CSV table of N, CA and C in Angstrom, one decimal:
chain,number,residue,atom,x,y,z
A,1,MET,N,-10.5,6.3,11.1
A,1,MET,CA,-10.0,6.5,9.7
A,1,MET,C,-11.0,7.7,9.1
A,2,SER,N,-11.7,8.3,9.9
A,2,SER,CA,-12.7,9.0,9.4
A,2,SER,C,-12.3,10.5,8.6
A,3,ASN,N,-11.1,11.0,8.8
A,3,ASN,CA,-10.5,12.1,8.0
A,3,ASN,C,-9.9,11.7,6.7
A,4,THR,N,-10.6,10.8,5.9
A,4,THR,CA,-10.0,10.4,4.9
A,4,THR,C,-10.9,11.1,3.7
A,5,PRO,N,-10.2,11.7,2.7
A,5,PRO,CA,-11.0,12.7,1.9
A,5,PRO,C,-11.9,11.7,1.0
A,6,MET,N,-12.9,12.6,0.8
A,6,MET,CA,-13.7,11.6,-0.2
A,6,MET,C,-13.0,11.8,-1.5
A,7,ALA,N,-13.2,10.5,-2.2
A,7,ALA,CA,-12.6,10.3,-3.4
A,7,ALA,C,-13.6,9.7,-4.6
A,8,ALA,N,-13.2,9.6,-5.8
A,8,ALA,CA,-14.2,9.6,-6.8
A,8,ALA,C,-14.6,8.1,-7.0
A,9,ASN,N,-13.9,7.1,-6.3
A,9,ASN,CA,-14.1,5.5,-6.2
A,9,ASN,C,-13.6,4.9,-5.1
A,10,PRO,N,-14.5,3.9,-4.8
A,10,PRO,CA,-14.2,3.0,-3.4
A,10,PRO,C,-12.7,2.7,-3.5
A,11,LEU,N,-11.9,2.3,-4.6
A,11,LEU,CA,-10.7,1.8,-4.6
A,11,LEU,C,-9.7,3.2,-4.1
A,12,THR,N,-9.7,4.2,-4.6
A,12,THR,CA,-9.0,5.5,-4.3
A,12,THR,C,-9.3,5.6,-2.9
A,13,ARG,N,-10.7,5.6,-2.2
A,13,ARG,CA,-10.9,6.0,-1.0
A,13,ARG,C,-10.1,5.0,-0.2
A,14,ALA,N,-10.1,3.5,-0.3
A,14,ALA,CA,-9.5,2.5,0.4
A,14,ALA,C,-7.9,2.9,0.5
A,15,VAL,N,-7.3,3.4,-0.6
A,15,VAL,CA,-5.8,3.3,-0.4
A,15,VAL,C,-5.5,4.8,0.2
A,16,LEU,N,-6.6,5.5,0.0
A,16,LEU,CA,-6.2,7.1,1.3
A,16,LEU,C,-6.9,6.5,2.3
A,17,GLU,N,-7.5,5.7,2.9
A,17,GLU,CA,-7.7,5.3,3.9
A,17,GLU,C,-6.5,4.5,4.8
A,18,ILE,N,-6.2,3.7,3.9
A,18,ILE,CA,-4.9,3.0,4.3
A,18,ILE,C,-3.7,3.7,4.4
A,19,ASP,N,-3.3,4.7,3.6
A,19,ASP,CA,-2.3,5.7,3.6
A,19,ASP,C,-2.4,6.6,5.1
A,20,GLU,N,-3.7,7.0,5.3
A,20,GLU,CA,-4.0,7.9,6.8
A,20,GLU,C,-3.6,7.0,7.9
A,21,TYR,N,-4.0,5.6,7.9
A,21,TYR,CA,-3.7,4.9,8.7
A,21,TYR,C,-2.1,4.7,8.9
A,22,ALA,N,-1.3,4.2,8.0
A,22,ALA,CA,0.0,4.1,8.1
A,22,ALA,C,0.6,5.3,8.3
A,23,SER,N,0.2,6.6,8.1
A,23,SER,CA,0.5,7.6,8.5
A,23,SER,C,0.5,8.0,10.1
A,24,GLY,N,-0.8,7.3,10.6
A,24,GLY,CA,-0.8,7.4,12.0
A,24,GLY,C,0.1,6.8,12.8
A,25,LEU,N,0.9,5.5,12.3
A,25,LEU,CA,1.6,4.9,13.1
A,25,LEU,C,3.1,5.3,12.8
A,26,GLY,N,3.3,6.4,11.9
A,26,GLY,CA,4.5,7.2,11.8
A,26,GLY,C,5.6,6.4,10.6
A,27,TRP,N,6.5,7.1,10.8
A,27,TRP,CA,7.6,6.6,9.5
A,27,TRP,C,8.2,5.2,10.1
A,28,ASP,N,9.2,4.8,9.4
A,28,ASP,CA,10.0,3.6,9.8
A,28,ASP,C,9.4,2.3,10.2
A,29,GLN,N,8.3,2.1,9.6
A,29,GLN,CA,7.4,0.7,9.4
A,29,GLN,C,7.6,-0.1,8.7
A,30,PRO,N,7.4,-1.5,8.9
A,30,PRO,CA,7.4,-2.8,8.1
A,30,PRO,C,6.3,-2.5,7.2
A,31,ALA,N,6.5,-3.1,5.8
A,31,ALA,CA,5.4,-3.2,5.1
A,31,ALA,C,4.4,-3.9,5.7
A,32,ARG,N,3.0,-3.6,5.3
A,32,ARG,CA,1.6,-3.9,5.7
A,32,ARG,C,1.0,-4.3,4.4
A,33,LEU,N,0.5,-5.6,4.7
A,33,LEU,CA,-0.5,-6.0,3.5
A,33,LEU,C,-2.2,-6.0,4.0
A,34,PHE,N,-2.9,-5.6,3.2
A,34,PHE,CA,-4.2,-5.3,3.5
A,34,PHE,C,-5.1,-6.4,2.5
A,35,ALA,N,-6.2,-7.0,3.1
A,35,ALA,CA,-7.2,-7.4,2.0
A,35,ALA,C,-8.2,-6.6,2.0
A,36,LEU,N,-8.9,-6.3,0.8
A,36,LEU,CA,-9.9,-5.6,0.7
A,36,LEU,C,-11.0,-6.4,0.2
A,37,VAL,N,-12.2,-6.0,1.1
A,37,VAL,CA,-13.6,-6.9,0.8
A,37,VAL,C,-14.6,-5.9,0.8
A,38,ASP,N,-15.4,-6.3,-0.1
A,38,ASP,CA,-16.7,-5.4,-0.4
A,38,ASP,C,-17.4,-5.1,1.0
A,39,THR,N,-17.5,-4.0,1.5
A,39,THR,CA,-18.1,-3.6,2.6
A,39,THR,C,-19.5,-4.2,2.9
A,40,ALA,N,-20.5,-3.8,1.9
A,40,ALA,CA,-21.7,-4.5,2.1
A,40,ALA,C,-21.9,-5.9,2.3
A,41,ARG,N,-21.1,-6.6,1.5
A,41,ARG,CA,-21.0,-8.1,1.5
A,41,ARG,C,-20.6,-8.6,2.9
A,42,LEU,N,-19.5,-8.0,3.4
A,42,LEU,CA,-19.1,-7.9,5.0
A,42,LEU,C,-19.8,-8.0,5.9
A,43,ARG,N,-21.0,-6.8,5.8
A,43,ARG,CA,-21.9,-6.6,6.7
A,43,ARG,C,-22.8,-7.7,6.7
A,44,THR,N,-23.4,-8.2,5.5
A,44,THR,CA,-24.2,-9.4,5.3
A,44,THR,C,-23.6,-10.6,5.9
A,45,GLN,N,-22.4,-11.1,5.5
A,45,GLN,CA,-22.0,-12.2,5.9
A,45,GLN,C,-21.2,-12.7,6.9
A,46,GLU,N,-20.6,-11.2,7.4
A,46,GLU,CA,-19.9,-11.3,8.7
A,46,GLU,C,-20.1,-10.2,9.6
A,47,PRO,N,-21.7,-10.2,10.0
A,47,PRO,CA,-21.9,-9.0,10.8
A,47,PRO,C,-21.1,-9.0,12.3
A,48,ALA,N,-20.5,-9.8,12.8
A,48,ALA,CA,-19.9,-9.7,14.0
A,48,ALA,C,-18.7,-8.8,13.8
A,49,LEU,N,-17.7,-9.3,12.5
A,49,LEU,CA,-16.8,-8.5,12.3
A,49,LEU,C,-16.7,-7.2,11.8
A,50,ALA,N,-18.2,-7.0,10.9
A,50,ALA,CA,-18.2,-5.6,10.6
A,50,ALA,C,-18.6,-4.8,11.8
A,51,ALA,N,-19.2,-5.3,12.8
A,51,ALA,CA,-19.4,-4.5,13.9
A,51,ALA,C,-18.1,-4.5,15.0
A,52,GLN,N,-17.4,-5.2,14.9
A,52,GLN,CA,-16.0,-5.1,15.1
A,52,GLN,C,-15.1,-4.2,14.6
A,53,LEU,N,-15.6,-4.1,13.3
A,53,LEU,CA,-14.7,-2.8,12.7
A,53,LEU,C,-15.1,-1.5,12.6
A,54,GLY,N,-16.6,-1.6,13.4
A,54,GLY,CA,-17.4,-0.3,13.4
A,54,GLY,C,-17.9,0.3,12.0
A,55,LEU,N,-18.5,-0.9,11.3
A,55,LEU,CA,-19.1,-0.6,10.1
A,55,LEU,C,-20.5,-0.8,10.0
A,56,GLU,N,-20.9,-1.5,11.4
A,56,GLU,CA,-22.6,-1.6,10.9
A,56,GLU,C,-23.4,-0.4,11.1
A,57,ASP,N,-22.9,0.8,11.4
A,57,ASP,CA,-24.0,1.9,11.3
A,57,ASP,C,-23.5,2.6,9.9
A,58,GLU,N,-22.6,2.2,9.2
A,58,GLU,CA,-22.2,3.3,7.9
A,58,GLU,C,-23.3,2.8,6.9
A,59,GLN,N,-23.5,4.1,6.2
A,59,GLN,CA,-24.7,4.3,5.3
A,59,GLN,C,-24.1,4.1,3.8
A,60,GLU,N,-22.8,4.0,3.8
A,60,GLU,CA,-22.4,3.8,2.4
A,60,GLU,C,-22.7,2.4,2.1
A,61,THR,N,-23.4,2.2,0.7
A,61,THR,CA,-23.8,1.1,0.2
A,61,THR,C,-22.6,0.5,-0.8
A,62,SER,N,-22.0,1.0,-1.0
A,62,SER,CA,-20.7,0.7,-1.8
A,62,SER,C,-19.4,1.1,-1.0
A,63,GLY,N,-18.4,0.2,-1.7
A,63,GLY,CA,-17.1,0.6,-0.6
A,63,GLY,C,-16.2,-0.6,-0.8
A,64,LEU,N,-14.9,-0.6,-0.1
A,64,LEU,CA,-14.0,-1.5,0.2
A,64,LEU,C,-13.8,-1.4,1.6
A,65,THR,N,-13.5,-2.3,2.4
A,65,THR,CA,-12.9,-2.2,3.7
A,65,THR,C,-11.5,-3.0,3.7
A,66,PRO,N,-10.4,-2.1,4.2
A,66,PRO,CA,-9.4,-2.9,4.2
A,66,PRO,C,-9.1,-3.4,5.5
A,67,ILE,N,-8.7,-4.9,5.6
A,67,ILE,CA,-8.5,-5.7,6.7
A,67,ILE,C,-7.1,-5.9,6.6
A,68,GLU,N,-6.2,-5.7,7.8
A,68,GLU,CA,-4.9,-6.0,8.0
A,68,GLU,C,-4.5,-7.1,8.0
A,69,GLN,N,-3.4,-7.8,7.3
A,69,GLN,CA,-3.2,-9.5,7.2
A,69,GLN,C,-2.1,-9.3,8.5
A,70,ASP,N,-1.7,-10.9,8.6
A,70,ASP,CA,-0.6,-10.9,9.4
A,70,ASP,C,0.9,-10.1,9.2
A,71,GLU,N,1.6,-10.2,9.6
A,71,GLU,CA,3.0,-9.4,9.5
A,71,GLU,C,3.8,-10.2,8.2
A,72,ILE,N,4.4,-9.2,7.7
A,72,ILE,CA,5.1,-9.6,6.5
A,72,ILE,C,6.4,-10.0,7.2
A,73,PRO,N,6.6,-11.3,6.8
A,73,PRO,CA,8.2,-11.7,7.3
A,73,PRO,C,9.2,-11.0,7.0
A,74,SER,N,10.0,-10.4,8.0
A,74,SER,CA,11.1,-9.2,7.6
A,74,SER,C,12.3,-9.8,6.9
A,75,GLY,N,12.6,-11.1,6.8
A,75,GLY,CA,13.8,-11.6,6.3
A,75,GLY,C,13.8,-12.4,4.9
A,76,ARG,N,12.6,-11.9,4.3
A,76,ARG,CA,12.2,-12.3,3.4
A,76,ARG,C,11.7,-11.2,2.1
A,77,PRO,N,12.5,-11.5,0.9
A,77,PRO,CA,12.3,-10.2,0.0
A,77,PRO,C,10.8,-10.1,-0.2
A,78,LEU,N,10.1,-8.9,-0.6
A,78,LEU,CA,9.0,-8.8,-0.7
A,78,LEU,C,8.6,-9.5,-1.9
A,79,ASP,N,9.2,-9.5,-2.9
A,79,ASP,CA,8.5,-10.2,-4.3
A,79,ASP,C,8.4,-11.6,-3.8
A,80,GLU,N,9.2,-12.4,-3.3
A,80,GLU,CA,9.0,-13.7,-3.0
A,80,GLU,C,7.9,-13.9,-2.0
A,81,PHE,N,7.9,-13.1,-1.2
A,81,PHE,CA,6.9,-13.2,0.0
A,81,PHE,C,5.3,-13.0,-0.9
A,82,LEU,N,5.1,-12.4,-1.9
A,82,LEU,CA,4.0,-11.9,-2.7
A,82,LEU,C,3.7,-12.9,-3.7
A,83,ALA,N,4.6,-13.7,-4.0
A,83,ALA,CA,4.5,-14.9,-4.7
A,83,ALA,C,3.7,-16.1,-4.0
A,84,THR,N,3.8,-16.2,-2.9
A,84,THR,CA,3.3,-17.2,-1.9
A,84,THR,C,1.9,-17.1,-1.7
A,85,ILE,N,1.3,-15.8,-1.8
A,85,ILE,CA,-0.2,-15.5,-1.5
A,85,ILE,C,-1.4,-16.0,-2.6
A,86,ALA,N,-2.2,-16.4,-1.9
A,86,ALA,CA,-3.5,-16.8,-2.8
A,86,ALA,C,-4.4,-16.4,-1.8
A,87,TRP,N,-5.4,-15.6,-2.4
A,87,TRP,CA,-6.8,-15.1,-1.7
A,87,TRP,C,-7.8,-16.0,-1.8
A,88,PRO,N,-9.1,-15.8,-0.9
A,88,PRO,CA,-10.2,-16.5,-1.1
A,88,PRO,C,-11.0,-15.5,-2.0
A,89,ASP,N,-12.1,-16.1,-2.4
A,89,ASP,CA,-13.1,-15.6,-3.3
A,89,ASP,C,-13.4,-14.2,-2.5
A,90,ALA,N,-13.9,-14.4,-1.1
A,90,ALA,CA,-14.5,-13.1,-0.6
A,90,ALA,C,-13.4,-12.0,-0.9
A,91,VAL,N,-12.2,-11.9,-0.8
A,91,VAL,CA,-11.5,-11.0,-1.2
A,91,VAL,C,-11.6,-10.2,-2.5
A,92,ALA,N,-11.8,-8.9,-2.4
A,92,ALA,CA,-12.1,-8.4,-3.7
A,92,ALA,C,-10.8,-7.7,-4.4
A,93,GLY,N,-9.8,-7.4,-3.5
A,93,GLY,CA,-8.5,-6.9,-4.0
A,93,GLY,C,-7.6,-7.0,-2.8
A,94,CYS,N,-6.4,-6.4,-2.8
A,94,CYS,CA,-5.4,-6.4,-1.8
A,94,CYS,C,-4.8,-5.1,-2.1
A,95,ALA,N,-4.1,-4.8,-1.0
A,95,ALA,CA,-3.4,-3.5,-0.9
A,95,ALA,C,-1.8,-3.8,-0.2
A,96,LEU,N,-1.2,-3.0,-0.5
A,96,LEU,CA,0.5,-2.9,0.3
A,96,LEU,C,0.8,-1.6,0.5
A,97,THR,N,1.3,-1.3,1.9
A,97,THR,CA,2.0,-0.2,2.2
A,97,THR,C,3.3,-0.4,2.4
A,98,VAL,N,4.2,0.4,1.8
A,98,VAL,CA,5.5,-0.1,2.1
A,98,VAL,C,6.5,1.2,2.0
A,99,GLU,N,7.6,1.4,2.6
A,99,GLU,CA,8.6,2.5,2.6
A,99,GLU,C,9.7,2.2,1.9
A,100,ARG,N,10.2,3.4,1.0
A,100,ARG,CA,11.5,3.1,0.1
A,100,ARG,C,12.0,4.3,0.0
A,101,LEU,N,13.3,4.3,-0.1
A,101,LEU,CA,14.1,5.5,-0.7
A,101,LEU,C,14.1,5.6,-2.0
A,102,MET,N,13.8,6.6,-2.5
A,102,MET,CA,13.7,7.0,-4.2
A,102,MET,C,14.6,8.1,-4.5
A,103,LEU,N,15.0,8.1,-5.7
A,103,LEU,CA,16.0,9.0,-6.4
A,103,LEU,C,15.2,9.7,-7.4
A,104,PRO,N,15.5,10.9,-7.8
A,104,PRO,CA,14.8,11.8,-8.9
A,104,PRO,C,15.4,11.0,-10.2
A,105,PRO,N,14.7,10.8,-11.4
A,105,PRO,CA,15.2,10.4,-12.4
A,105,PRO,C,16.6,11.0,-13.0
A,106,SER,N,16.9,12.1,-12.5
A,106,SER,CA,18.2,12.9,-12.9
A,106,SER,C,19.6,12.2,-12.0
A,107,ALA,N,19.4,11.4,-11.4
A,107,ALA,CA,19.9,10.7,-10.5
A,107,ALA,C,20.5,9.3,-11.0
A,108,GLU,N,19.8,8.9,-11.9
A,108,GLU,CA,20.1,7.5,-12.8
A,108,GLU,C,21.4,7.5,-13.4
A,109,ALA,N,21.7,8.5,-13.8
A,109,ALA,CA,23.2,8.7,-14.7
A,109,ALA,C,24.3,8.6,-13.8
A,110,GLN,N,23.9,8.9,-12.5
A,110,GLN,CA,25.1,8.7,-11.6
A,110,GLN,C,25.3,7.3,-10.9
A,111,VAL,N,24.3,6.4,-11.1
A,111,VAL,CA,24.1,5.2,-10.4
A,111,VAL,C,25.4,4.4,-11.0
A,112,PRO,N,26.6,4.1,-9.9
A,112,PRO,CA,27.8,3.4,-10.1
A,112,PRO,C,27.7,2.1,-10.6
A,113,GLN,N,28.3,1.5,-11.7
A,113,GLN,CA,27.9,0.3,-12.4
A,113,GLN,C,28.6,-1.1,-11.5
A,114,GLY,N,27.8,-2.1,-11.7
A,114,GLY,CA,28.4,-3.0,-11.0
A,114,GLY,C,28.2,-3.4,-9.3
A,115,LEU,N,27.2,-2.6,-8.9
A,115,LEU,CA,26.9,-2.7,-7.5
A,115,LEU,C,25.9,-3.7,-7.1
A,116,ASN,N,26.4,-4.6,-6.0
A,116,ASN,CA,25.1,-5.7,-5.8
A,116,ASN,C,24.3,-4.9,-5.1
A,117,GLU,N,22.8,-5.7,-4.9
A,117,GLU,CA,21.7,-5.1,-4.1
A,117,GLU,C,22.0,-4.3,-2.9
A,118,ALA,N,22.9,-4.9,-2.2
A,118,ALA,CA,23.1,-4.3,-0.8
A,118,ALA,C,23.8,-3.0,-1.0
A,119,LYS,N,25.1,-3.0,-1.8
A,119,LYS,CA,25.9,-1.8,-2.4
A,119,LYS,C,25.0,-0.5,-2.9
A,120,LEU,N,24.0,-1.1,-3.7
A,120,LEU,CA,23.3,-0.2,-4.3
A,120,LEU,C,22.4,0.7,-3.4
A,121,ALA,N,21.9,-0.2,-2.5
A,121,ALA,CA,20.8,0.3,-1.1
A,121,ALA,C,21.8,1.3,-0.4
A,122,GLU,N,23.0,1.0,-0.2
A,122,GLU,CA,23.9,1.7,0.8
A,122,GLU,C,24.1,3.1,0.0
A,123,TRP,N,24.3,3.0,-1.3
A,123,TRP,CA,24.7,4.2,-2.3
A,123,TRP,C,23.5,5.0,-2.7
A,124,VAL,N,22.2,4.5,-2.7
A,124,VAL,CA,21.2,5.3,-2.7
A,124,VAL,C,20.7,6.0,-1.2
A,125,ALA,N,20.9,5.3,0.0
A,125,ALA,CA,20.9,5.8,1.2
A,125,ALA,C,21.5,7.1,1.5
A,126,ALA,N,23.0,7.0,0.9
A,126,ALA,CA,23.7,7.9,1.2
A,126,ALA,C,23.8,9.5,0.1
A,127,HIS,N,22.9,9.0,-0.8
A,127,HIS,CA,22.5,10.2,-1.8
A,127,HIS,C,22.1,11.3,-1.3
A,128,PRO,N,22.6,12.5,-1.8
A,128,PRO,CA,22.0,13.8,-1.0
A,128,PRO,C,20.6,14.2,-1.8
A,129,GLU,N,20.1,13.4,-3.0
A,129,GLU,CA,18.8,14.0,-3.4
A,129,GLU,C,17.9,12.8,-3.3
A,130,ARG,N,18.2,12.1,-2.1
A,130,ARG,CA,17.1,10.7,-1.9
A,130,ARG,C,16.2,11.3,-1.5
A,131,GLN,N,14.9,10.6,-1.5
A,131,GLN,CA,13.4,10.9,-1.0
A,131,GLN,C,13.2,9.7,-0.1
A,132,GLU,N,12.6,9.9,1.1
A,132,GLU,CA,11.8,8.6,1.7
A,132,GLU,C,10.6,8.7,1.4
A,133,VAL,N,10.0,8.0,0.8
A,133,VAL,CA,8.5,7.6,0.4
A,133,VAL,C,8.0,6.6,1.0
A,134,ARG,N,6.6,6.5,1.3
A,134,ARG,CA,5.7,5.5,1.7
A,134,ARG,C,4.8,5.5,0.4
A,135,MET,N,4.8,4.1,-0.2
A,135,MET,CA,3.7,4.0,-1.2
A,135,MET,C,2.9,2.8,-0.7
A,136,THR,N,1.4,3.1,-0.9
A,136,THR,CA,0.6,2.5,-0.8
A,136,THR,C,-0.4,2.0,-1.9
A,137,VAL,N,-0.3,0.8,-2.6
A,137,VAL,CA,-0.6,0.5,-3.8
A,137,VAL,C,-1.7,-0.8,-3.8
A,138,ALA,N,-2.8,-0.7,-4.4
A,138,ALA,CA,-4.1,-1.6,-4.7
A,138,ALA,C,-4.3,-2.0,-5.6
A,139,VAL,N,-4.7,-3.2,-5.7
A,139,VAL,CA,-5.5,-3.8,-6.7
A,139,VAL,C,-6.6,-4.6,-6.6
A,140,LEU,N,-7.6,-4.7,-7.7
A,140,LEU,CA,-8.6,-5.4,-7.4
A,140,LEU,C,-8.6,-6.5,-8.6
A,141,ARG,N,-9.4,-7.6,-8.1
A,141,ARG,CA,-9.6,-8.6,-9.0
A,141,ARG,C,-10.0,-8.4,-10.6
A,142,ASP,N,-10.7,-7.5,-10.6
A,142,ASP,CA,-11.3,-7.0,-12.0
A,142,ASP,C,-10.0,-6.1,-12.7
A,143,GLY,N,-9.2,-6.1,-12.2
A,143,GLY,CA,-7.7,-5.2,-12.7
A,143,GLY,C,-7.6,-3.8,-12.5
A,144,ALA,N,-8.4,-3.5,-11.7
A,144,ALA,CA,-8.4,-1.8,-11.4
A,144,ALA,C,-7.0,-1.8,-10.1
A,145,ARG,N,-6.5,-0.5,-10.5
A,145,ARG,CA,-5.3,-0.4,-9.6
A,145,ARG,C,-5.3,1.2,-9.1
A,146,GLU,N,-4.8,1.5,-8.1
A,146,GLU,CA,-4.5,2.6,-7.5
A,146,GLU,C,-3.6,2.9,-6.5
A,147,SER,N,-2.9,4.1,-6.6
A,147,SER,CA,-1.5,4.2,-5.6
A,147,SER,C,-1.8,5.5,-4.9
A,148,ALA,N,-1.1,5.6,-3.9
A,148,ALA,CA,-0.9,6.8,-3.0
A,148,ALA,C,0.7,6.9,-2.6
A,149,LEU,N,1.1,8.0,-2.8
A,149,LEU,CA,2.5,8.5,-2.6
A,149,LEU,C,2.5,9.2,-1.5
A,150,ARG,N,3.4,9.2,-0.7
A,150,ARG,CA,3.6,10.5,0.6
A,150,ARG,C,5.0,10.3,0.8
A,151,LEU,N,5.6,11.3,0.5
A,151,LEU,CA,7.1,12.1,0.8
A,151,LEU,C,7.2,12.2,2.6
A,152,ARG,N,8.1,11.8,3.0
A,152,ARG,CA,8.4,12.2,4.4
A,152,ARG,C,8.6,13.7,4.5
A,153,GLU,N,9.2,14.1,3.7
A,153,GLU,CA,9.5,15.6,3.9
A,153,GLU,C,8.3,16.4,3.6
A,154,LYS,N,7.3,15.8,3.1
A,154,LYS,CA,6.0,16.7,2.8
A,154,LYS,C,4.8,15.7,3.5
A,155,ASP,N,4.9,15.2,4.7
A,155,ASP,CA,4.0,14.4,5.5
A,155,ASP,C,2.9,14.9,5.9
A,156,SER,N,2.0,15.2,4.9
A,156,SER,CA,0.7,16.0,5.1
A,156,SER,C,-0.3,15.0,4.1
A,157,SER,N,-1.8,15.1,4.6
A,157,SER,CA,-2.6,14.2,4.0
A,157,SER,C,-2.9,15.0,2.7
A,158,THR,N,-2.8,16.5,2.6
A,158,THR,CA,-3.0,17.4,1.4
A,158,THR,C,-1.8,17.1,0.4
A,159,GLU,N,-1.0,16.5,0.8
A,159,GLU,CA,0.3,16.4,-0.1
A,159,GLU,C,0.5,14.9,-0.7
A,160,VAL,N,-0.5,14.3,-0.4
A,160,VAL,CA,-0.6,12.7,-1.1
A,160,VAL,C,-1.0,12.8,-2.7
A,161,LEU,N,0.2,11.8,-3.3
A,161,LEU,CA,-0.2,12.0,-4.8
A,161,LEU,C,-1.0,10.6,-5.2
A,162,THR,N,-2.0,10.8,-5.7
A,162,THR,CA,-2.5,9.4,-6.1
A,162,THR,C,-2.8,9.4,-7.6
A,163,GLY,N,-2.6,8.1,-8.1
A,163,GLY,CA,-3.1,7.7,-9.3
A,163,GLY,C,-2.9,6.1,-9.8
A,164,SER,N,-3.2,5.9,-10.8
A,164,SER,CA,-3.6,4.2,-11.1
A,164,SER,C,-2.3,3.5,-11.7
A,165,SER,N,-1.1,4.4,-11.9
A,165,SER,CA,-0.1,4.2,-12.9
A,165,SER,C,1.5,4.4,-11.9
A,166,LEU,N,1.3,4.9,-10.8
A,166,LEU,CA,2.5,5.4,-9.9
A,166,LEU,C,3.6,4.2,-9.8
A,167,VAL,N,3.0,3.1,-9.2
A,167,VAL,CA,4.2,2.0,-9.0
A,167,VAL,C,3.6,0.8,-9.6
A,168,PRO,N,4.0,0.8,-11.0
A,168,PRO,CA,3.2,-0.3,-12.0
A,168,PRO,C,3.8,-1.7,-11.6
A,169,GLY,N,5.1,-1.7,-11.0
A,169,GLY,CA,5.8,-3.0,-10.6
A,169,GLY,C,5.2,-3.5,-9.5
A,170,LEU,N,5.0,-2.7,-8.4
A,170,LEU,CA,4.4,-3.1,-7.4
A,170,LEU,C,2.8,-3.8,-7.5
A,171,ALA,N,2.2,-3.0,-8.3
A,171,ALA,CA,0.9,-3.2,-8.8
A,171,ALA,C,0.6,-4.5,-9.5
A,172,ASP,N,1.6,-4.9,-10.5
A,172,ASP,CA,1.6,-6.1,-11.1
A,172,ASP,C,1.9,-7.3,-10.1
A,173,ALA,N,3.1,-6.8,-9.3
A,173,ALA,CA,2.9,-7.9,-8.3
A,173,ALA,C,1.8,-8.6,-7.4
A,174,LEU,N,1.1,-7.2,-7.0
A,174,LEU,CA,-0.1,-7.4,-6.1
A,174,LEU,C,-1.1,-8.2,-7.0
A,175,ALA,N,-1.3,-7.9,-8.4
A,175,ALA,CA,-2.3,-8.5,-9.3
A,175,ALA,C,-2.1,-9.8,-9.5
A,176,ALA,N,-0.7,-10.3,-9.7
A,176,ALA,CA,-0.6,-11.6,-9.5
A,176,ALA,C,-0.9,-12.7,-8.1
A,177,THR,N,-1.0,-12.1,-7.2
A,177,THR,CA,-1.6,-12.9,-6.3
A,177,THR,C,-2.9,-13.3,-6.5
A,178,PHE,N,-3.8,-12.9,-7.5
A,178,PHE,CA,-5.0,-13.2,-7.6
A,178,PHE,C,-5.3,-14.2,-9.1
A,179,GLU,N,-3.9,-14.6,-9.7
A,179,GLU,CA,-3.8,-15.4,-10.7
A,179,GLU,C,-3.8,-16.8,-10.3
A,180,ASP,N,-4.5,-17.8,-11.0
A,180,ASP,CA,-4.8,-19.0,-10.7
A,180,ASP,C,-3.3,-19.9,-10.7
């Protein structure tokens, strides 16, 4: 993941690193969940794991290391799954990467009324203005948030949009995994 561009803060760098990792796996992938741990703390407290992750020789003294978690159950709604997660104190934050179909705001007025979730998904999938997007969203225990969005039609690291409030609902759901 050494091609990750330098970013202003460790959370943005972690999000871009996860986006790059997901990009290398290709499209049409399941959602992936990551724990974010303090890299310096990981090197000190878990040197064998740090070595396994290739972090033992890194010079950076601050940063976050994403650690992919077990596969997310495919038959369960994502919001229900996230509601079952509790993180140990060693985890500074978490991130999720997920692919979705999105429509431009102009299409909202065209949505047929009364569709159930399955029919709405079919309608969106057939819409000519739909966009496939990969969203990577991360939150820290202290409330910091960051997101990266990559459109399938512009699948390039130079076309990734980042920002702290791009996917607020997903960020809220991830932040809730740290609530007591």
